[in-house]
Short mmCIF file of C-alpha atoms and ligand atoms in Angstrom, two decimals:
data_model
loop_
_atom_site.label_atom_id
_atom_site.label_comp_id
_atom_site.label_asym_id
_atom_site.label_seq_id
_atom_site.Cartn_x
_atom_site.Cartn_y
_atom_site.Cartn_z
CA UNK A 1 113.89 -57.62 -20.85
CA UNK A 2 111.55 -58.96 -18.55
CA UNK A 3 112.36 -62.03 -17.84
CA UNK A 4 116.11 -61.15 -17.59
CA UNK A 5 117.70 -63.09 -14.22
CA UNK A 6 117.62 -60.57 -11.65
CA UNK A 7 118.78 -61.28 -7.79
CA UNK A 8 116.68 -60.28 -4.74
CA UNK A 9 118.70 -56.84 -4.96
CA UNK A 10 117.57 -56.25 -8.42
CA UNK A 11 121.36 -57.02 -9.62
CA UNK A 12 121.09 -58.58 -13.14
CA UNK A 13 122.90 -61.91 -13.06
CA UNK A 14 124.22 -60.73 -16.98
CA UNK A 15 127.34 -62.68 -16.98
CA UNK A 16 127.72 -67.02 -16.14
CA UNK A 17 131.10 -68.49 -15.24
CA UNK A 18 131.12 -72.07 -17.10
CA UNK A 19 133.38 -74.58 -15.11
CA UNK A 20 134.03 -77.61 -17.90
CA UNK A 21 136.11 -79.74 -15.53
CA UNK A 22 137.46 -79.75 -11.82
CA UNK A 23 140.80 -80.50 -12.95
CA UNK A 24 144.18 -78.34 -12.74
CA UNK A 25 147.63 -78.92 -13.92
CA UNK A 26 149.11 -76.46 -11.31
CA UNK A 27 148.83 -76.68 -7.45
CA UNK A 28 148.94 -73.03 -6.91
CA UNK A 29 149.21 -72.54 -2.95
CA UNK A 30 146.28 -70.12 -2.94
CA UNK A 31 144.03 -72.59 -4.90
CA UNK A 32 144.75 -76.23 -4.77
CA UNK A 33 147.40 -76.51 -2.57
CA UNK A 34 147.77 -80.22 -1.74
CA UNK A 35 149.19 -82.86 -4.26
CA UNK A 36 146.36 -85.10 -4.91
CA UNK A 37 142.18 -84.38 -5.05
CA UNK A 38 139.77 -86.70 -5.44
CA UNK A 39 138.12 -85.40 -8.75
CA UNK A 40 134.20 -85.66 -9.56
CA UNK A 41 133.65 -88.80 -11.75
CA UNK A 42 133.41 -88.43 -15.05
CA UNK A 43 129.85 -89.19 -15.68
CA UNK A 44 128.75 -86.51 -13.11
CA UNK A 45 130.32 -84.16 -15.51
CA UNK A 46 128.02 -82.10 -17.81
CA UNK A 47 128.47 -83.14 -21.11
CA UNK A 48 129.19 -80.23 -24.34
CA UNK A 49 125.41 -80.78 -25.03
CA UNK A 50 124.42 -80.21 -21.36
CA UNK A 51 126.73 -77.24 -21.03
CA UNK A 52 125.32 -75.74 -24.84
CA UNK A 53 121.38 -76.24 -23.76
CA UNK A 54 122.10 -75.03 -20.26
CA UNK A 55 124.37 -71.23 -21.65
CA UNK A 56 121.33 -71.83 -24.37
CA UNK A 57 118.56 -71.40 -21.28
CA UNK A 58 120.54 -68.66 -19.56
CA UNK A 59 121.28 -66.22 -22.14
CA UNK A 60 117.29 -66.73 -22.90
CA UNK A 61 117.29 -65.22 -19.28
CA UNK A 62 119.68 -62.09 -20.10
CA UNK A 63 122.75 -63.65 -19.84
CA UNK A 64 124.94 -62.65 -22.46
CA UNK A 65 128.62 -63.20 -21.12
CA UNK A 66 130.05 -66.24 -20.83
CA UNK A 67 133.51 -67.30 -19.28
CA UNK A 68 135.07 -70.61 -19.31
CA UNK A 69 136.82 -71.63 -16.55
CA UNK A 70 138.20 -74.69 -14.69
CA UNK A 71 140.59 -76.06 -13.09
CA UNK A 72 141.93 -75.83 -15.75
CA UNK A 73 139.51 -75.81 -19.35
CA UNK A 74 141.79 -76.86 -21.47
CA UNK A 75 142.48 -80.05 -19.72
CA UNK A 76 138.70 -80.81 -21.25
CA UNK A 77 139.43 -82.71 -24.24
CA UNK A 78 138.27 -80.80 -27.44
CA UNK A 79 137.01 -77.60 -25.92
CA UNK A 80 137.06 -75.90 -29.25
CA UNK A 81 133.85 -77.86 -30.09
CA UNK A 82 132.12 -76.35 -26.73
CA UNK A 83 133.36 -73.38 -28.05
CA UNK A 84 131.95 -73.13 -31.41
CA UNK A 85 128.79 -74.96 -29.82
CA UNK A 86 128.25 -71.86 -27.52
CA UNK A 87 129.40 -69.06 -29.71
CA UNK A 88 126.94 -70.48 -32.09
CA UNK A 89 124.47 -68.81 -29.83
CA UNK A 90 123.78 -64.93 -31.30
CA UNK A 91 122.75 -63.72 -27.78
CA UNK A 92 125.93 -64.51 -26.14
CA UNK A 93 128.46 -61.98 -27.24
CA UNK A 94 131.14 -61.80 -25.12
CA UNK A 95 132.54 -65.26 -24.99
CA UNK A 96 135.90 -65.64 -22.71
CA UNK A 97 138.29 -67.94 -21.01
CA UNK A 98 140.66 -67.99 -18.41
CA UNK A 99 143.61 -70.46 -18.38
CA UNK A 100 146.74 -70.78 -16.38
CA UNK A 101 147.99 -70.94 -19.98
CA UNK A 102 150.20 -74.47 -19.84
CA UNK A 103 148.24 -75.46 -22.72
CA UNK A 104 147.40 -72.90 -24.34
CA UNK A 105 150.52 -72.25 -27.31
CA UNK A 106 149.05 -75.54 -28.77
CA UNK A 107 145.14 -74.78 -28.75
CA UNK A 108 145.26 -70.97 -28.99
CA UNK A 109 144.71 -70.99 -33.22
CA UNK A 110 141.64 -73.73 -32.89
CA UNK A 111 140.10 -71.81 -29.44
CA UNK A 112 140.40 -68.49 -31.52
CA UNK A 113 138.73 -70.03 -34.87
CA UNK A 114 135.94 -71.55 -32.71
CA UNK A 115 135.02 -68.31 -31.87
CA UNK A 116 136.41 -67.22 -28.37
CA UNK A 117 136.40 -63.86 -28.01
CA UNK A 118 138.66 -63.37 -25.36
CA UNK A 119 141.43 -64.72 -23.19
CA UNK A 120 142.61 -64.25 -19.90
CA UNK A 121 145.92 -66.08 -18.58
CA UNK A 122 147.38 -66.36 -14.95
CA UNK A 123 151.06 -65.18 -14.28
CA UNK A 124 151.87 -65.05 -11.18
CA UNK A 125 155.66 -64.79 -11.55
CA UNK A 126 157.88 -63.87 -14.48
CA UNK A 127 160.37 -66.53 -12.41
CA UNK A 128 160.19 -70.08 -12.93
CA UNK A 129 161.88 -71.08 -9.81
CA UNK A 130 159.33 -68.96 -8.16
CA UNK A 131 156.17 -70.91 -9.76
CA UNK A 132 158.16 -73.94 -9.08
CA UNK A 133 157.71 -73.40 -5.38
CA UNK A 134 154.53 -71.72 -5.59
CA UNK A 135 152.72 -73.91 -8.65
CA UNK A 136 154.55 -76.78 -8.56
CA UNK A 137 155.13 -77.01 -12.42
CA UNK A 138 158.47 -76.17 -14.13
CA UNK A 139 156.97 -75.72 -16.91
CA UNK A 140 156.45 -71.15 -16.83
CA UNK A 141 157.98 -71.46 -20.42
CA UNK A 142 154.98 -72.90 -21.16
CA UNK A 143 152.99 -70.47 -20.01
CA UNK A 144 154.44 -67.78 -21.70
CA UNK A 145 154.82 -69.45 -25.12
CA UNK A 146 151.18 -69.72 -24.62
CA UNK A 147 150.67 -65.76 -24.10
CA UNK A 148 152.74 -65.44 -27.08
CA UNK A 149 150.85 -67.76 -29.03
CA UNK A 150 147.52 -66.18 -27.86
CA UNK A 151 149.06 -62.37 -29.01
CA UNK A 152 149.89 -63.84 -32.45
CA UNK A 153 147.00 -65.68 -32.98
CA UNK A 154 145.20 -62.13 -32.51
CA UNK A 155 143.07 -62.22 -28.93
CA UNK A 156 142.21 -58.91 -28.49
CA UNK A 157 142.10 -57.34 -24.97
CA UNK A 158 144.73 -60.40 -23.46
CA UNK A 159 144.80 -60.24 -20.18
CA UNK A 160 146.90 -61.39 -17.26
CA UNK A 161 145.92 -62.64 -13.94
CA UNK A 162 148.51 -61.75 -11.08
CA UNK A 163 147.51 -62.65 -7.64
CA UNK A 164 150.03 -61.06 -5.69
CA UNK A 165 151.48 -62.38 -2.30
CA UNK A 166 153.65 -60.39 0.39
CA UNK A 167 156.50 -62.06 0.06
CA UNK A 168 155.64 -64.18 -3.15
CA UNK A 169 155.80 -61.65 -6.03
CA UNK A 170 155.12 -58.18 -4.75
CA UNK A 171 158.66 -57.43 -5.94
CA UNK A 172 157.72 -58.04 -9.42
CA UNK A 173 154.71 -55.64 -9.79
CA UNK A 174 156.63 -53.73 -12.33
CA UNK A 175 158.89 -56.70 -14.10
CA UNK A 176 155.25 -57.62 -14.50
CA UNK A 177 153.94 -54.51 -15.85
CA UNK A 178 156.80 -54.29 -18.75
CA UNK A 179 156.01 -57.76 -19.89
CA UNK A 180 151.93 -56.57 -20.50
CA UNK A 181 153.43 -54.12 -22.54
CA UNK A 182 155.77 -55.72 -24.84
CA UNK A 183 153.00 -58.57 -25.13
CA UNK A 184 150.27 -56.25 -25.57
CA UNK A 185 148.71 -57.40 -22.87
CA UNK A 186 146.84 -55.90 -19.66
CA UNK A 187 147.93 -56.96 -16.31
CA UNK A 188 145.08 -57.24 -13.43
CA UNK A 189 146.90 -57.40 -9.89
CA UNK A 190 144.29 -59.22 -7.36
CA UNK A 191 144.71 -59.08 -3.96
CA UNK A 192 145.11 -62.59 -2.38
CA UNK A 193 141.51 -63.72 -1.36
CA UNK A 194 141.20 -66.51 1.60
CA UNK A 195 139.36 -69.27 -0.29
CA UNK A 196 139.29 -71.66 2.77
CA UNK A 197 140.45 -74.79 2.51
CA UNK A 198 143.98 -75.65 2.95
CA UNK A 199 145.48 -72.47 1.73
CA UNK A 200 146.31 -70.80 4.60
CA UNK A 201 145.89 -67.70 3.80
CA UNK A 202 146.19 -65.03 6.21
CA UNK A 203 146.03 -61.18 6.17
CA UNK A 204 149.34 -60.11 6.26
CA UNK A 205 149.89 -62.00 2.67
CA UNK A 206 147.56 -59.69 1.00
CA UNK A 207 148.66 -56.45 -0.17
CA UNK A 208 145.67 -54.07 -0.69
CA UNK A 209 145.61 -51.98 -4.06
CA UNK A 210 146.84 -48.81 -2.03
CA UNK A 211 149.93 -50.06 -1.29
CA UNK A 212 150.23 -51.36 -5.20
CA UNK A 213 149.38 -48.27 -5.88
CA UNK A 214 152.00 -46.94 -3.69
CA UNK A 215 154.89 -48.88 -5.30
CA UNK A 216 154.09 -48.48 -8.54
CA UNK A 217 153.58 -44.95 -8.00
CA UNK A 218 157.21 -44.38 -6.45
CA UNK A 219 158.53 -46.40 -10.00
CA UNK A 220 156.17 -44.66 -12.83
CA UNK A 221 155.51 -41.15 -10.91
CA UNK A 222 151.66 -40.35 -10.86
CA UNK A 223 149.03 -43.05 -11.94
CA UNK A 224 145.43 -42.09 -12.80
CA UNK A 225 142.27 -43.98 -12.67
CA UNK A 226 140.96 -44.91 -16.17
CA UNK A 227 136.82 -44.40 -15.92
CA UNK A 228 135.03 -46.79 -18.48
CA UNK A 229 133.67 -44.99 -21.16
CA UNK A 230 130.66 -46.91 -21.85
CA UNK A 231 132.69 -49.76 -21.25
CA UNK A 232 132.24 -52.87 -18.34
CA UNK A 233 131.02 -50.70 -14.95
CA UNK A 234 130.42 -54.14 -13.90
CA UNK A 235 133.51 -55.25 -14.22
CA UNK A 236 135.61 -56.22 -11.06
CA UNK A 237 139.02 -54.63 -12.02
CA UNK A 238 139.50 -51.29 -11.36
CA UNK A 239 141.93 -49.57 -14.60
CA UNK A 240 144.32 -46.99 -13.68
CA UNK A 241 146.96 -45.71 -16.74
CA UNK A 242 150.70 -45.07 -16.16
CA UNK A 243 152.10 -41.30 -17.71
CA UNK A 244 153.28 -43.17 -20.80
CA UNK A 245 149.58 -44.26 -21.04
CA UNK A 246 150.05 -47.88 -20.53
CA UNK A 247 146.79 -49.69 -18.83
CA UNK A 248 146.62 -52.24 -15.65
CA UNK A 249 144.32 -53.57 -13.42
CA UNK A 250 143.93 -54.12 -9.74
CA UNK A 251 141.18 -56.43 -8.67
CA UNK A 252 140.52 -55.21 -4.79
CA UNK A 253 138.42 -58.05 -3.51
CA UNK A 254 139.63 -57.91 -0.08
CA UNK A 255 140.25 -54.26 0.62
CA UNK A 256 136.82 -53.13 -1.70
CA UNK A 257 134.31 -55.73 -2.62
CA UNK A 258 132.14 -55.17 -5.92
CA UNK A 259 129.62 -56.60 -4.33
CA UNK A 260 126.50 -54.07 -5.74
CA UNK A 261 127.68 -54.36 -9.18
CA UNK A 262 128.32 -58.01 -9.23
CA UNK A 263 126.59 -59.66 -12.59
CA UNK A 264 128.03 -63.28 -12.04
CA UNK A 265 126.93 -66.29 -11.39
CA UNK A 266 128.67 -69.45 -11.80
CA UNK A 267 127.98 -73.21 -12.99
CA UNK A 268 130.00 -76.04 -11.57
CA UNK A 269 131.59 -79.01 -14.00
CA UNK A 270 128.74 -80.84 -12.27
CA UNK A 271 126.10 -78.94 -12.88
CA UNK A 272 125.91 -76.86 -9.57
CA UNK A 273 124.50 -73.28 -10.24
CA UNK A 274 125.74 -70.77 -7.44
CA UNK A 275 124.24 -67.66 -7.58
CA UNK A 276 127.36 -65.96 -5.80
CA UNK A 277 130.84 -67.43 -6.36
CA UNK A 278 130.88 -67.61 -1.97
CA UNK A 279 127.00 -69.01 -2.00
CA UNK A 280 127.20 -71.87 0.71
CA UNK A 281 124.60 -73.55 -1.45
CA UNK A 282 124.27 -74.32 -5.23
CA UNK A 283 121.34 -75.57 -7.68
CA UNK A 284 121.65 -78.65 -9.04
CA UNK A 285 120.58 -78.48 -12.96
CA UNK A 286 122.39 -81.33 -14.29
CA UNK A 287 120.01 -84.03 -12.39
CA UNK A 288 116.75 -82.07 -13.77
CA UNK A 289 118.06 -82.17 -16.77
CA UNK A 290 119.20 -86.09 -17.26
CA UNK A 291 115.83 -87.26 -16.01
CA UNK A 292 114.08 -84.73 -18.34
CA UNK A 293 112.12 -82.77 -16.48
CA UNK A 294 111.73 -79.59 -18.37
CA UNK A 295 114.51 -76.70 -18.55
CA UNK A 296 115.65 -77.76 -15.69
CA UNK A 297 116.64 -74.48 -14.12
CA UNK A 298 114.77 -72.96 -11.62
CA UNK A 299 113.59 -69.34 -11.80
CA UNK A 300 116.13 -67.07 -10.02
CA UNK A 301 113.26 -65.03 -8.66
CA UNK A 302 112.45 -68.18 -6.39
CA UNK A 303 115.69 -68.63 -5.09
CA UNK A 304 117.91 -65.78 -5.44
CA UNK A 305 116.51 -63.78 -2.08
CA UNK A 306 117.98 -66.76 0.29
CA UNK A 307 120.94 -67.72 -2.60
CA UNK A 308 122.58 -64.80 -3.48
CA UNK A 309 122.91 -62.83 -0.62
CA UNK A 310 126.45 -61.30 -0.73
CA UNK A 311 129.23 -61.20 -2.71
CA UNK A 312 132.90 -59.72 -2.92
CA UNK A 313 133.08 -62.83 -0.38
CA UNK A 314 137.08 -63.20 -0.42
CA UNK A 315 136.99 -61.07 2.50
CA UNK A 316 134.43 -63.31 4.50
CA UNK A 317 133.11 -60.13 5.08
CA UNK A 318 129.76 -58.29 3.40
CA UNK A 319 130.71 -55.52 1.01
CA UNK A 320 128.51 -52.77 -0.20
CA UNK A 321 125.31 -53.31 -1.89
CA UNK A 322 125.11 -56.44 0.35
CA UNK A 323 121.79 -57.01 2.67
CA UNK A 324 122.86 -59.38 4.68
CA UNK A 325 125.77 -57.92 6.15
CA UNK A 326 126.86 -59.96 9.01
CA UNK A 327 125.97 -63.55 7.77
CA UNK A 328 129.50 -65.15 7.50
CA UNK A 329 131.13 -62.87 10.11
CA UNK A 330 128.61 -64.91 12.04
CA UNK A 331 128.95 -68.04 10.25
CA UNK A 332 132.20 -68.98 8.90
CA UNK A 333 133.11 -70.69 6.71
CA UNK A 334 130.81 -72.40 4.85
CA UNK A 335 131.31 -76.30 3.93
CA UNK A 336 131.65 -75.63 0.78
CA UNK A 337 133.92 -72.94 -0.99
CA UNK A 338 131.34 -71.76 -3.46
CA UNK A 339 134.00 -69.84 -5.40
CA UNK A 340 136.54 -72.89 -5.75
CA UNK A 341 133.57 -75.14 -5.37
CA UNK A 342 135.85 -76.93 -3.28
CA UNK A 343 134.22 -79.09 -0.05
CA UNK A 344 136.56 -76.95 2.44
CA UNK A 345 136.06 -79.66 5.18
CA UNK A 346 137.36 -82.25 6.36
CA UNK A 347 140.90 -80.96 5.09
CA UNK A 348 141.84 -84.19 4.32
CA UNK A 349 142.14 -83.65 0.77
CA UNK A 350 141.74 -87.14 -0.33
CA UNK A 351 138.38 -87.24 0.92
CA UNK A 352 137.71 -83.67 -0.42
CA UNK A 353 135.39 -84.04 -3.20
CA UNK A 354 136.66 -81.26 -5.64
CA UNK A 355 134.41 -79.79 -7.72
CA UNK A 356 136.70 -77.40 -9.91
CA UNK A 357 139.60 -74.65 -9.14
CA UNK A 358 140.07 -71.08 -8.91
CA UNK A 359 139.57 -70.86 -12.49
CA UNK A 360 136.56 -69.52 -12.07
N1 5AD B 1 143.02 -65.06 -4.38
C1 5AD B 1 142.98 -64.30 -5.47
N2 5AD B 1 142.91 -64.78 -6.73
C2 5AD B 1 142.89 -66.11 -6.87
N3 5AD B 1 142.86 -66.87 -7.98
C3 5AD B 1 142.88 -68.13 -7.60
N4 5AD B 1 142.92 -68.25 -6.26
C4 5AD B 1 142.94 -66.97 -5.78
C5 5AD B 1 143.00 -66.40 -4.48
N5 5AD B 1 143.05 -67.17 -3.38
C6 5AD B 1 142.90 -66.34 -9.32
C7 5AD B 1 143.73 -67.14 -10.26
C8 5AD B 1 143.14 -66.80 -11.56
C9 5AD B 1 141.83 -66.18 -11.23
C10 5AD B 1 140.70 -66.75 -11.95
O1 5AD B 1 141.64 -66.34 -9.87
O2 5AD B 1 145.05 -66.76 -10.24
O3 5AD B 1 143.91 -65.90 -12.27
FE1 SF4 B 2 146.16 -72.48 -10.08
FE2 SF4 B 2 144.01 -71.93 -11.60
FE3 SF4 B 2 144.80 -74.44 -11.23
FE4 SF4 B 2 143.73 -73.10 -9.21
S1 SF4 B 2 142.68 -73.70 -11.09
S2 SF4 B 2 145.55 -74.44 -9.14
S3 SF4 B 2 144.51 -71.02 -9.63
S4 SF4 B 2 145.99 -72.83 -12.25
#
């Protein structure tokens, strides 16, 4: 359609990331390591009517995905009226979530009858003592009562987040594998991005997919790519199929960035519109919108030439499909983590105004 959101590099921006709060109930290391944030104030957080008029204006623009993320979503109270208030929408037709799943065993039923379509939980570990040390929470067996509770109440395509670590939980790549399985559930591996801020990542901690590859090669024998058959091209995880036929994914943001396919674009809990999830600058829509002045979202074609200039950005690095290749290999990093949304600077976290987690 014409006036479908298209970037500067003709990439259509089909698919919007929804953050409804900046608040998390883990402190994975990789994300939000330190104890305490400073969180946005409430009343700078879009409201379920703000958030349903703004997915309203973007899927009149071609977008027709939408994914809610956090922090954490479900720590938004009620988000099975958001739910139903954006699924109410006929153009959006893929409607998602992802969740670190703490939550989830008691919303799953109301989520699913509001009409998500799909769910995506993070496991990290199969261990509890592990995400004790990595997530501070004790609480994995509430994470996987919640994938059980998502199975039963009948999310199709469930899919797990593993972000794996040298040293974390690349021993449990398979242990990992065999719980997808009996919980009829994918499992997408994603190499350990650095997301700035206080994570400290550094390269040695990220195993690339060809070594995952390598390892779960030497357990299962050969693995072979699975090529979507008119299925998501855009979509960031690359499928491979063990013999016996079961499916994972590996997301290979560091080693080989999407960046020329890349659909996404992503709304902060505040309103911030970042037309790349590493975009050193966002749009503010909320403020348009409270003092009324029209749609309040400015036409991509005006901004996305100098906004969405790379992507794949977990590697600081460009990635193909990007034009401007050397920008943060000559400017790094930016204030602001656009991906986290997280101010990455000062460090002191306390004085870090946090404006919503991986989640994204
Ligand atoms: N590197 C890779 N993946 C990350 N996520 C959060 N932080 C990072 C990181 N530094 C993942 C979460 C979640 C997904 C949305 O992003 O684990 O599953
Ligand atoms: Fe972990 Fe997700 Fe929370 Fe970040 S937002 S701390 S990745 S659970």
């Amino acid at each position: 359609m014409s006036d479908a959101i298209n970037d500067a590099l003709q990439r259509p921006l089909a698919s919007l990331r929804l953050s409804v709060t900046d608040r998390c109930n883990l402190r994975c290391r990789y994300c939000m390591p330190e104890d305490e944030y400073v969180w946005l104030p409430r009343t700078s957080i879009l409201t379920f009517e703000e958030m349903e008029r703004l997915t309203g204006v973007f899927a009149g623009l071609g977008v027709h995905k939408v994914r809610l993320t956090g922090g954490e979503p479900l720590l938004r109270h009620d988000l099975p009226t958001l739910v139903a208030m954006i699924a109410h929408n006929p153009r959006i037709r893929d409607l998602a979530m992802t969740t670190n799943g703490l939550l989830l065993a008691k919303h799953a039923a109301a989520l699913r009858a509001a009409g998500l379509q799909r769910l995506t939980v993070s496991l990290d570990t199969l261990r509890p003592e592990r995400m004790l040390a990595f997530a501070k929470s004790a609480r994995h067996a509430d994470v996987l009562e919640g994938v059980a509770a998502a199975r039963d109440t009948g999310f199709a395509n469930l899919k797990l987040n593993t972000v794996v670590i040298r040293g974390f939980n690349d021993d449990e790549l398979a242990d990992l594998i065999e719980f997808g399985r009996r919980h009829d559930a994918e499992v997408r591996f994603i190499e350990y991005m650095d997301v700035g801020g206080a994570t400290r990542w550094s390269m040695d901690q990220v195993v690339s997919q060809r070594e995952m590859l390598e390892v779960l090669a030497r357990r299962y024998g050969p693995i072979e790519p699975v090529h979507p058959i008119g299925g998501d091209d855009r979509a960031p995880a690359e499928r491979f199929r063990l013999a016996d036929g079961t499916t994972f994914g590996i997301i290979a943001s560091v080693t080989a960035p999407f960046c020329r396919t890349c659909d996404r674009s992503r709304i902060t809990a505040d309103g911030t519109w970042f037309l790349c999830l590493y975009a050193a600058r966002g749009i503010d829509l909320r403020n348009p919108r409270r003092l009324g002045r029209g749609a309040g979202v400015p036409h991509p074609g005006n901004v996305a030439g100098s906004q969405r200039p790379r992507g794949g950005a977990a590697t600081r690095r460009s990635g193909p499909g990007c034009p401007v290749p050397d920008r943060f290999a000559a400017r790094r990093p930016p204030p602001r983590d656009a991906y986290t949304g997280r101010v990455t600077s000062p460090p002191d976290p306390l004085s870090t105004l946090w404006r919503g987690g991986m989640h994204p």
